[in-house]
Short mmCIF file of C-alpha atoms in Angstrom, two decimals:
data_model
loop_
_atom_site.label_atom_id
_atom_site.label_comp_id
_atom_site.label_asym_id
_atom_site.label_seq_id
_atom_site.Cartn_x
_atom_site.Cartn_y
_atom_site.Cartn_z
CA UNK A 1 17.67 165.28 128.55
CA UNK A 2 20.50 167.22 129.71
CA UNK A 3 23.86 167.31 128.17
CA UNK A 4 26.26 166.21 131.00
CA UNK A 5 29.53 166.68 128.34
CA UNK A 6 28.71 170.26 127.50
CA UNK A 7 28.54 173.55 129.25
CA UNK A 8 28.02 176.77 128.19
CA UNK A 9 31.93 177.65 128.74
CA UNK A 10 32.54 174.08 126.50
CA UNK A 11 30.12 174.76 124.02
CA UNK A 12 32.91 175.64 121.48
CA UNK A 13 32.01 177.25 117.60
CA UNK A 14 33.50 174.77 115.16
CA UNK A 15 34.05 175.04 112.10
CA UNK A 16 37.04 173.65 109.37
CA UNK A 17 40.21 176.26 109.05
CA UNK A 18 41.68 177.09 105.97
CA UNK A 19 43.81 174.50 104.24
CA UNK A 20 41.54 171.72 105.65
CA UNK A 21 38.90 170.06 102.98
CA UNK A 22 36.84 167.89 102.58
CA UNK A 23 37.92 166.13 99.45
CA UNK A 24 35.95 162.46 96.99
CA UNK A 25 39.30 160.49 96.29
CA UNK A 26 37.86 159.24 92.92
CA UNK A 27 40.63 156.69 92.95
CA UNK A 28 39.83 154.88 95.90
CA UNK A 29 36.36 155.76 96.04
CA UNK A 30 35.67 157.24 99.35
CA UNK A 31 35.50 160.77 101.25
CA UNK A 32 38.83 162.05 102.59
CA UNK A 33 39.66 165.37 104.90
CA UNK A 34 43.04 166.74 103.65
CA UNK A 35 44.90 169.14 105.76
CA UNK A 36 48.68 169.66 105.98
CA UNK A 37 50.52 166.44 105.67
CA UNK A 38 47.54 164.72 106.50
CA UNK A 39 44.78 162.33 104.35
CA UNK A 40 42.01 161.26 106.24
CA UNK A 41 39.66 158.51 105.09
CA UNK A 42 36.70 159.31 106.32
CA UNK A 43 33.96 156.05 107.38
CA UNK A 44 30.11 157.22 106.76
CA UNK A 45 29.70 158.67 110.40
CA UNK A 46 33.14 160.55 110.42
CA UNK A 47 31.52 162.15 106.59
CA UNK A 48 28.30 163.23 108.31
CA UNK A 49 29.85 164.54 111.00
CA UNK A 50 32.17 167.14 109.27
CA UNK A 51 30.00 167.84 106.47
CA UNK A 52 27.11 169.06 109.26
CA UNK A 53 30.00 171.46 110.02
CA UNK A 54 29.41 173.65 106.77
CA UNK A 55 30.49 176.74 107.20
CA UNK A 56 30.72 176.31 111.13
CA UNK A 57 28.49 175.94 114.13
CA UNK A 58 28.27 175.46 117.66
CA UNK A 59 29.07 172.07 119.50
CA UNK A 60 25.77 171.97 120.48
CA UNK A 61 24.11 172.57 117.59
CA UNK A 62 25.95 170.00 115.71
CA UNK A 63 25.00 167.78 118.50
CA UNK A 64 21.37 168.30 117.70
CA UNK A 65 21.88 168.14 114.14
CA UNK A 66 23.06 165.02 113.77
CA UNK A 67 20.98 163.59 116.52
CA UNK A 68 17.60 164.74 114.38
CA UNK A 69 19.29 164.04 111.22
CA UNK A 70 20.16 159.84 112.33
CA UNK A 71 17.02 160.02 115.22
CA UNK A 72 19.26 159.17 117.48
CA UNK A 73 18.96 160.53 121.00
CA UNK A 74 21.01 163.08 121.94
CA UNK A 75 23.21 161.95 124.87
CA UNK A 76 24.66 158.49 123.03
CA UNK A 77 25.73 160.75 120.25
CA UNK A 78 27.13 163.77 121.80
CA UNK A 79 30.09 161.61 123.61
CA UNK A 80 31.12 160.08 119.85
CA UNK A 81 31.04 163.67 118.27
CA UNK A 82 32.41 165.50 121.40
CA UNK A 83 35.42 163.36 120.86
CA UNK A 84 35.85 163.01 117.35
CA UNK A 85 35.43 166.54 116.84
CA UNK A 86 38.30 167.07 119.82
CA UNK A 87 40.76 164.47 118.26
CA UNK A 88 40.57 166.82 114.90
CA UNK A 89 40.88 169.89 117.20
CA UNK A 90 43.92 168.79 118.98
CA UNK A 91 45.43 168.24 115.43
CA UNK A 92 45.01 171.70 114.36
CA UNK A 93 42.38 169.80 111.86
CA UNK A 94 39.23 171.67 113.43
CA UNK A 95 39.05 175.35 115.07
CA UNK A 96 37.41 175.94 117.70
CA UNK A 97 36.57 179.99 117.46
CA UNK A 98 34.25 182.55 118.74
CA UNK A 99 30.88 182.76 115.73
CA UNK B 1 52.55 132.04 85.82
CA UNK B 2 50.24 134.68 87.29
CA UNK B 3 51.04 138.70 87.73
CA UNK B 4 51.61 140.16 90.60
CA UNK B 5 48.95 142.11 92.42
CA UNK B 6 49.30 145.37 91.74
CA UNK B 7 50.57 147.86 94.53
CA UNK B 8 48.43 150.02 96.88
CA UNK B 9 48.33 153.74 95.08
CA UNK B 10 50.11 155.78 96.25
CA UNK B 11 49.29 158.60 98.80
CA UNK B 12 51.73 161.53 97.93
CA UNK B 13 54.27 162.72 95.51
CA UNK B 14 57.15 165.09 96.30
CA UNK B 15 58.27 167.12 93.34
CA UNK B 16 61.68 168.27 93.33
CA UNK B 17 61.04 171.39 91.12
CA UNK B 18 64.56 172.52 91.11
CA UNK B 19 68.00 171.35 93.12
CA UNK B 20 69.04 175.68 92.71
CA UNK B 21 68.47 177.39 96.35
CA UNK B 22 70.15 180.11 98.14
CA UNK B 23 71.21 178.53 101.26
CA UNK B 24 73.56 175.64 101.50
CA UNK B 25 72.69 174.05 104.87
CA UNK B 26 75.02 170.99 105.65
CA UNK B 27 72.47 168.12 106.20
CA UNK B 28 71.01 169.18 102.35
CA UNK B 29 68.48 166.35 101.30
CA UNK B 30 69.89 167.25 97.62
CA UNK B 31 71.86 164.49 95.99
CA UNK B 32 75.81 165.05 96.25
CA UNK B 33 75.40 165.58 92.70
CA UNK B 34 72.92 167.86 91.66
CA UNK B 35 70.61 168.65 88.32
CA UNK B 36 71.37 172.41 86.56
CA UNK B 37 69.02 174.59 85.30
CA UNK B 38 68.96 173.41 81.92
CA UNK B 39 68.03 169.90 82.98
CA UNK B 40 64.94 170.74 84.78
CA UNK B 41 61.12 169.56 83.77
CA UNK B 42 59.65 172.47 82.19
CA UNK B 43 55.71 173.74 83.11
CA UNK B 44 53.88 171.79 80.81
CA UNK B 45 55.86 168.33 81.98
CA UNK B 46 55.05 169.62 85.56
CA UNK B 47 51.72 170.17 85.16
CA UNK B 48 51.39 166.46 83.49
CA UNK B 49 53.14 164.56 85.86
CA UNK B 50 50.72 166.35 88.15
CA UNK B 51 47.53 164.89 86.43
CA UNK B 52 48.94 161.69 86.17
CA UNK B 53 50.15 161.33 89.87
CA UNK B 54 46.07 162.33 90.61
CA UNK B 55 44.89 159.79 88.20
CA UNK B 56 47.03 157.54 89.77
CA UNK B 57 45.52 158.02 93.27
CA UNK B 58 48.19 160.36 94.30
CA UNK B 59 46.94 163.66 97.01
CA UNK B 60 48.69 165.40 98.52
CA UNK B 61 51.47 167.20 96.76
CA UNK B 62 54.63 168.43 98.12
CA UNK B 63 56.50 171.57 96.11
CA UNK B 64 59.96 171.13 97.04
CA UNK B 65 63.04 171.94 96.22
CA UNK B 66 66.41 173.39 96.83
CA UNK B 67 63.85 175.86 96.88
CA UNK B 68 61.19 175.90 94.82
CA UNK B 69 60.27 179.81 94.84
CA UNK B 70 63.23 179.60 92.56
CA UNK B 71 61.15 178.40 90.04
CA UNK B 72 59.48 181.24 87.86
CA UNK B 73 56.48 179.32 87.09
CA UNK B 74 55.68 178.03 90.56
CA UNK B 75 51.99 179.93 90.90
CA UNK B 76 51.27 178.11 87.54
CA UNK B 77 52.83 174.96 88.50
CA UNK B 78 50.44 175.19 91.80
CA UNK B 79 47.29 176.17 89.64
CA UNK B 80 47.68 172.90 87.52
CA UNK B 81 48.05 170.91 90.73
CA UNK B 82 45.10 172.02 92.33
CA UNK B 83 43.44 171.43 88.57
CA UNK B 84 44.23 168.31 88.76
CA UNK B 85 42.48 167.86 92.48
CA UNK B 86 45.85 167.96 94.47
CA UNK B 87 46.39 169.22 98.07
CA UNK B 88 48.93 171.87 97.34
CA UNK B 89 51.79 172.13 100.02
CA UNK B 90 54.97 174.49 99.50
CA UNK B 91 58.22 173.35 101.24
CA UNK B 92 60.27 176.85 101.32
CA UNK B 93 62.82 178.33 103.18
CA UNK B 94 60.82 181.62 102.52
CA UNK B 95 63.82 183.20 100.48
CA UNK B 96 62.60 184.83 97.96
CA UNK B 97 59.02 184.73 98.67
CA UNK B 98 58.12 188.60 98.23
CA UNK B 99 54.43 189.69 98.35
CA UNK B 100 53.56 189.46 95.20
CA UNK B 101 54.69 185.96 94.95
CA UNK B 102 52.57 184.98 97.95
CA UNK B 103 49.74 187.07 96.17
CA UNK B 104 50.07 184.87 93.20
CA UNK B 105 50.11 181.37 95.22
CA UNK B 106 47.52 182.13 97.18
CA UNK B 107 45.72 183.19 94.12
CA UNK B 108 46.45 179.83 92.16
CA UNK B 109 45.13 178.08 95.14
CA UNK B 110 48.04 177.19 97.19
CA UNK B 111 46.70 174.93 100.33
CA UNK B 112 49.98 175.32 103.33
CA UNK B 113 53.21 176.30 103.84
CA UNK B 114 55.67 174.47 105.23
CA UNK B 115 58.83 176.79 106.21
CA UNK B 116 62.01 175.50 107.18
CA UNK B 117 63.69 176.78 110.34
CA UNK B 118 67.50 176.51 110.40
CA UNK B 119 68.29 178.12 113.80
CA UNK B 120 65.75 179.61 116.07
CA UNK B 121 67.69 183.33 115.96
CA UNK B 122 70.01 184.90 113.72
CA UNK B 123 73.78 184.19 114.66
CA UNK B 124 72.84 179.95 114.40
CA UNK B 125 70.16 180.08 111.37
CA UNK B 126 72.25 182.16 109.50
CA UNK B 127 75.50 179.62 109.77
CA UNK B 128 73.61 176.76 109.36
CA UNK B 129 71.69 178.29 106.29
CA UNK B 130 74.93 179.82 104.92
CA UNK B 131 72.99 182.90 104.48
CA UNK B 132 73.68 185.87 105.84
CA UNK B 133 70.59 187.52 107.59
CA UNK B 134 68.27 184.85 106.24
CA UNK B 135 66.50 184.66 109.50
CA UNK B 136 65.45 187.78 109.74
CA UNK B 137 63.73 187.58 105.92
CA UNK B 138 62.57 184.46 107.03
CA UNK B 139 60.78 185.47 109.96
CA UNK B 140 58.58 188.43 107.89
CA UNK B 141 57.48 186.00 105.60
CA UNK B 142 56.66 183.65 108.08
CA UNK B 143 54.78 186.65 109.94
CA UNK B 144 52.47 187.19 106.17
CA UNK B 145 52.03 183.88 105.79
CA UNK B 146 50.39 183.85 109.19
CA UNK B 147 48.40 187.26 108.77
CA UNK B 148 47.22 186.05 105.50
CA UNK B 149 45.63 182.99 106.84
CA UNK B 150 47.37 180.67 105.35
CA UNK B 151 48.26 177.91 107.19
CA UNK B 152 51.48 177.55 108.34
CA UNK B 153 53.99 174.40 109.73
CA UNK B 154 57.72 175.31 111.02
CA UNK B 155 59.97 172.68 109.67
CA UNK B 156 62.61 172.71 112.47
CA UNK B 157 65.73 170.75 111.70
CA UNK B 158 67.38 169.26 115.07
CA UNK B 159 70.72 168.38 115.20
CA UNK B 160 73.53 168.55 117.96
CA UNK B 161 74.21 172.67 117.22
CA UNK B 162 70.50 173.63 117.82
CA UNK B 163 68.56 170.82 119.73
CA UNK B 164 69.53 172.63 123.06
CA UNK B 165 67.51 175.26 121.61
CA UNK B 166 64.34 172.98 121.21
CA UNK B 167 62.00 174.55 123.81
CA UNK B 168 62.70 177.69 122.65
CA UNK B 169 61.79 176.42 118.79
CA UNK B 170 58.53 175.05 120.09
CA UNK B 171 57.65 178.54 121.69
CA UNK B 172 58.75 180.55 118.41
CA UNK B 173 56.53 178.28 116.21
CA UNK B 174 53.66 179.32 118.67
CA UNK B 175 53.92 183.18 119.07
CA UNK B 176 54.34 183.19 115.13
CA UNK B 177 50.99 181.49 114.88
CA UNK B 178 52.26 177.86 112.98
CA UNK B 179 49.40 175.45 113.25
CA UNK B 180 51.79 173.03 113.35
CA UNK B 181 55.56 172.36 113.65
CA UNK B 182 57.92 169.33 112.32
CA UNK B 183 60.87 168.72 114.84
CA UNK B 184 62.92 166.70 112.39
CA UNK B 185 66.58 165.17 113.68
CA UNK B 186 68.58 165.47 110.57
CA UNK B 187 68.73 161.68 109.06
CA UNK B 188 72.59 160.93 107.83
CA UNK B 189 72.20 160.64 103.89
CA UNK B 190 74.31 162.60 101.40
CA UNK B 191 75.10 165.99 102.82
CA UNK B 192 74.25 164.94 106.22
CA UNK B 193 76.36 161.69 106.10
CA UNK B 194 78.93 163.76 105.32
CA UNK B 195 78.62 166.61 107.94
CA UNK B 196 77.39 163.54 110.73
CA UNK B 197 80.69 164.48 113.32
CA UNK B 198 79.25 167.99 113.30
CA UNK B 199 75.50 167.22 113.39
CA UNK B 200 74.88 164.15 115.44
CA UNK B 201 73.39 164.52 118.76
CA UNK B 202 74.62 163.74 121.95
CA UNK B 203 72.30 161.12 124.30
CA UNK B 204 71.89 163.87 126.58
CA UNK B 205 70.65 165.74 123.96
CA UNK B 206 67.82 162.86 122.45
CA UNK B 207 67.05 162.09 126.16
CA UNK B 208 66.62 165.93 126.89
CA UNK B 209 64.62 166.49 123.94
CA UNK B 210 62.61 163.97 124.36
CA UNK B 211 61.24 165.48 127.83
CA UNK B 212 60.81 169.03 126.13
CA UNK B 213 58.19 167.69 123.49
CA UNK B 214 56.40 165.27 125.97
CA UNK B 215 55.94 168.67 128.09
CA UNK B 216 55.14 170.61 125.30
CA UNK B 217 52.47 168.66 123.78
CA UNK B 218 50.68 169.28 127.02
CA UNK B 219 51.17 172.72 127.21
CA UNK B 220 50.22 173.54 123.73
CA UNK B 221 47.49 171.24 123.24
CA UNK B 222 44.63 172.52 120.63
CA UNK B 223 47.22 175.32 119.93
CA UNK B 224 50.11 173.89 117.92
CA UNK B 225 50.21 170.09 116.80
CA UNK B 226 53.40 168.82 117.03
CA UNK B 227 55.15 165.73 115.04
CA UNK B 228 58.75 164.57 116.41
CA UNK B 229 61.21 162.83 114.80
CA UNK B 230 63.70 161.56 116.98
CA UNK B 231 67.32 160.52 115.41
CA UNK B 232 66.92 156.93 114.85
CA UNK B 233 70.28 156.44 115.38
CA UNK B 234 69.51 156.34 119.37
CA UNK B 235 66.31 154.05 118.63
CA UNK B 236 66.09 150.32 119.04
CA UNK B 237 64.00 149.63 115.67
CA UNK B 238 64.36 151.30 112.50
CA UNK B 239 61.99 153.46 111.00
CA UNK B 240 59.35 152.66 108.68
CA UNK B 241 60.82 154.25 106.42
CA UNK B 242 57.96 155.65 103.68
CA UNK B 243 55.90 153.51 105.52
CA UNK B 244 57.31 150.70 103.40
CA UNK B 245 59.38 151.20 100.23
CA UNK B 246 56.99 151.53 97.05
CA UNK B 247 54.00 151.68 99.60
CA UNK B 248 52.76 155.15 99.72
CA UNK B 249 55.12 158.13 98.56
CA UNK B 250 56.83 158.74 95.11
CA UNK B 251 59.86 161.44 94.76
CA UNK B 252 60.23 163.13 91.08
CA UNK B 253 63.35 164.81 90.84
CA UNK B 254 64.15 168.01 88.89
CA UNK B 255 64.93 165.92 85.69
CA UNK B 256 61.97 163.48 86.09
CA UNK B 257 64.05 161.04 87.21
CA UNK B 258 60.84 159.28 89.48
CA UNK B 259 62.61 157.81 92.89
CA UNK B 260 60.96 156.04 95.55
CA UNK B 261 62.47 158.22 98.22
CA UNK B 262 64.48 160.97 97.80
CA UNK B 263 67.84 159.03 98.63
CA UNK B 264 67.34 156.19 96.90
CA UNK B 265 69.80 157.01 94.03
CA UNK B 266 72.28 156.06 96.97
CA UNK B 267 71.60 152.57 95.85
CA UNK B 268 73.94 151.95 93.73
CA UNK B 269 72.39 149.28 91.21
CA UNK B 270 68.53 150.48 90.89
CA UNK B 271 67.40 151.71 87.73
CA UNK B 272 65.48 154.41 87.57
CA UNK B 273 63.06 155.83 85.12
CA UNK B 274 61.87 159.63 84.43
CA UNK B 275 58.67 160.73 83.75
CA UNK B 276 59.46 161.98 79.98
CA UNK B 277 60.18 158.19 79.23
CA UNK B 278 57.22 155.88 80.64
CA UNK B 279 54.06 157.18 82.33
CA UNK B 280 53.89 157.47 85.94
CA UNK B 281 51.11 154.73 86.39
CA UNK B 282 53.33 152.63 85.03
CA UNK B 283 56.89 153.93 86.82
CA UNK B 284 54.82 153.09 90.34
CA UNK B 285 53.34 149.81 89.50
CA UNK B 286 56.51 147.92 87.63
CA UNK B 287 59.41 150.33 87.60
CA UNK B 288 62.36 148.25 88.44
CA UNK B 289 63.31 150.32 91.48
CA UNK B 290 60.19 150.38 92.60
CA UNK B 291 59.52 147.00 92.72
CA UNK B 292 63.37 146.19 93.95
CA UNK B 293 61.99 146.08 97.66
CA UNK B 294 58.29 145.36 97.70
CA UNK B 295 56.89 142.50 100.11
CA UNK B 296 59.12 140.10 101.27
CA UNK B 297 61.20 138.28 99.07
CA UNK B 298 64.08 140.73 99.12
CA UNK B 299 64.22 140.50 102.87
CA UNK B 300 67.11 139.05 104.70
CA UNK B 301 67.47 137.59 108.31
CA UNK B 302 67.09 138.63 110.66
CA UNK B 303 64.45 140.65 109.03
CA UNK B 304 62.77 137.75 106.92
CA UNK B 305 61.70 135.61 109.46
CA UNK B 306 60.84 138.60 112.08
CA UNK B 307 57.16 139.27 113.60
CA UNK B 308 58.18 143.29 113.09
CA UNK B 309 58.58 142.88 109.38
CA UNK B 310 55.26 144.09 108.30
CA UNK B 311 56.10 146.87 111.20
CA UNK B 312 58.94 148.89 110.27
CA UNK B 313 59.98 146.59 106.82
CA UNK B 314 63.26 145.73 107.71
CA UNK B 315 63.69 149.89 108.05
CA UNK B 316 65.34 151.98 105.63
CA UNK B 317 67.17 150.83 102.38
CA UNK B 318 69.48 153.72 101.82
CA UNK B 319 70.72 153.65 105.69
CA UNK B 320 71.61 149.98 104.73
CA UNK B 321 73.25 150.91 102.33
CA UNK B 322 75.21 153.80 103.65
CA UNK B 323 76.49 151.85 106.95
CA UNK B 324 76.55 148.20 105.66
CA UNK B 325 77.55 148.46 102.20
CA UNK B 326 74.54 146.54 101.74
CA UNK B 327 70.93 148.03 100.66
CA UNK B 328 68.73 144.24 101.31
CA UNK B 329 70.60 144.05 104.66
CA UNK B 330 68.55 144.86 108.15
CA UNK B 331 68.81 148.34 109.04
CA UNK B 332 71.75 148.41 111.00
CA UNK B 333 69.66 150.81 113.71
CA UNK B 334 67.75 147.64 114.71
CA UNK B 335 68.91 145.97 117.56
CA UNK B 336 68.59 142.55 116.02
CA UNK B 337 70.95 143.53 113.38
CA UNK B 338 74.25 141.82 113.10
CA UNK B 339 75.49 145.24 112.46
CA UNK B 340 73.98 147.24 115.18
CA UNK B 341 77.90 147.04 116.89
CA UNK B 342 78.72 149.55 113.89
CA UNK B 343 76.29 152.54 115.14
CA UNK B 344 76.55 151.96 118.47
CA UNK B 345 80.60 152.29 117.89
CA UNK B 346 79.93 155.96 115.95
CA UNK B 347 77.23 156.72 119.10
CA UNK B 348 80.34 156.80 121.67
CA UNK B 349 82.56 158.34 118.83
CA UNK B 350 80.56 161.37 118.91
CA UNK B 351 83.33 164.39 119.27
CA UNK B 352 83.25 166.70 122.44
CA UNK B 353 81.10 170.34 122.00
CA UNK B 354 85.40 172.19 121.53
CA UNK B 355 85.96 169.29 119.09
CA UNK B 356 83.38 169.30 116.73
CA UNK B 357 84.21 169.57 113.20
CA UNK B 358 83.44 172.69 110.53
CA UNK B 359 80.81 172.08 107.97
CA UNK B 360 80.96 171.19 104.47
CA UNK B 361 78.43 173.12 103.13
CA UNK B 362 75.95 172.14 99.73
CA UNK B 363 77.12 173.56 96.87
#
């Protein structure tokens, strides 16, 4: 099945910049992504999502990742990760940049 | 009897390393009375409070100041924080920050910068800083911190001599490379509350500025993330002010003395606690001060009775205090306050551009 959200122009690297983390808040007992002024608590899908990123990847292949990883099929996921992936971008939380 | 539940932990901690720092801008978050040298925490207390802000759920840290490059220790102070698990954020106004002292921050781990912008070119930073050619060291540290990598917010503080200059700000944080920029209207505590004739905005001004960010955001999306903070003073409700007083934020001050904002020694009758006396665990859950405005029960009308009181909390204490007299009274910003008459009387006091008073600088 074809990926209506993503082109090759769209297919963006992403990957976490420095001086964002992924971080176990011990206190409160769950995962957190810390960036400038910022503490994210992270639910189970928003944790597999950004630790797939490692040390970057394409869109795509993050797609297709997670898709194998939860056998889920490809185009319900990719609208869900397309757009949390975006919110994080827009807040200088994510980079998009060239592999 | 029962005890009370205990409160949420808290979220961050802003250290006050030092009150010392070379400029002397007039809307200074500083106390009117500051701490000397002599009475500041030294490493080793530092590093503890730290630990103990971590243990106590505590992450993200906030190196402040006056300036906190001041400090000698600071690349050790950072190493303990990160030690102890902390995200480590600097809030500088880049005096003083050579190459080598970057070199040794970055080497002890430090996470961001956040630098303060006074004026968005030399002739206006440099008055407001009280600094002579501050802006220009200013912008080549900004420019390493940027070609190191590390990332970088502009902390640009608005008031009526510089918000004209807003769009202009927005652009600057861009072409430097800041991931992110703060547009933060000066709030009127202390220094500010004294210099407010000089520093508060014009409607034309809020109204203008308003438009600039809306457009901005647009422009800039994905490139810079911006956070505004209009002046309150023009808003119908208050601010949540620390998201709720004892709710999410602790302040330790050069001395230790552990506040639960940084103006709350405006308050006349809280007692406060340092960190050399109790532990912090325990400062956070039944300190006196702390606890002083927690929940409800403090809460007068309008406030107590309000469907916005678990929404902005009856807004901030210490501007209660400093325009009512009264620190449990509504913040006089809100429109249902009793007292609203008072700010909107200063709002068309506000002095013509030839009229405008000089500063009174911190010293």
């Amino acid at each position: 099945m074809t990926d209506t959200l993503l082109t090759a122009k769209s297919d963006p690297f992403v990957r976490l910049p420095r001086g964002v983390r992924l971080h176990h808040d011990r206190v409160r007992d769950m995962p957190v992504l810390l960036g400038p002024e910022r503490a994210l608590m992270l639910d189970e899908i928003g944790l597999a999502i950004l630790t797939e990123i490692g040390q970057g990847l394409k869109m795509s292949v993050l797609i297709e990742r997670l898709a194998e990883r939860y056998d889920a099929p490809r185009a319900e996921i990719s609208g869900d990760v397309i757009g949390f992936i975006e919110d994080l971008q827009v807040q200088r939380l994510v980079d998009y940049a060239d592999a | 009897m029962r005890d009370l539940p205990l409160p949420p932990a808290p979220i961050a901690l802003l250290a006050e390393l030092t009150h010392r720092c070379p400029l002397s801008c007039p809307y200074c978050s500083n106390p009117l009375e500051m701490v000397a040298r002599e009475g500041e925490l030294d490493t080793a207390t530092w590093a503890r409070v730290f630990a103990e802000a971590a243990d106590l759920g505590v992450l993200q840290l906030h190196l402040s100041g006056g300036e906190p490059v001041a400090r000698r220790d600071l690349p050790e102070l950072v190493e303990a924080a990160r030690q102890a698990g902390l995200y480590v954020n600097l809030i500088t106004s880049g005096i003083g920050l050579t190459e080598a002292r970057l070199d040794a921050l970055e080497a002890a781990g430090l996470d961001h910068v956040q630098l303060s912008l006074q004026g968005v070119r030399s002739g206006i930073a440099d008055r407001i800083g009280g600094y002579k050619s501050g802006f220009d060291r200013k912008l080549e540290v900004a420019k390493s911190i940027t070609a190191r990598g590390l990332p970088l917010t502009l902390n640009a503080v608005m008031h009526r001599q510089n918000l004209d200059d807003l769009a202009e700000t927005i652009s600057f944080a861009v072409e430097l490379g800041a991931r992110r920029i703060e547009i933060a209207c000066v709030q009127f505590y202390g220094w500010a509350l004294t210099n407010r004739a000089a520093l508060l905005p014009t409607r034309e001004q809020v109204e203008m500025a308003k438009r600039t960010v809306a457009q901005a955001v647009q422009t800039y999306r994905g490139r810079l993330a911006i956070d505004f903070v209009p002046p309150d003073y023009y808003a119908d409700f208050p601010k949540a002010c620390m998201g709720g007083w004892g709710s999410t934020g602790l302040n330790v001050t050069p001395d230790g003395t552990v506040l639960p904002c940084h103006a709350a020694a405006t308050i006349p009758h809280l007692e406060f606690q340092r960190v050399t006396e109790a532990p912090l665990a325990e400062i956070w859950q039944h300190g006196p001060a702390f606890q002083a405005f927690r929940g409800h029960d403090w809460m007068q009308e309008p406030c107590r009775s309000c469907a916005r009181r678990d929404i902005d909390h009856g807004g901030c204490r210490c501007q209660a205090m400093a325009l009512t007299g009264d620190a449990s009274a509504t913040d006089p910003v809100c429109r249902y306050s009793p007292q609203r008459p008072a700010v909107d009387a200063l709002l068309a006091e506000i002095p013509e551009a030839e009229a405008l008073p000089e500063f009174t600088y911190r010293r």
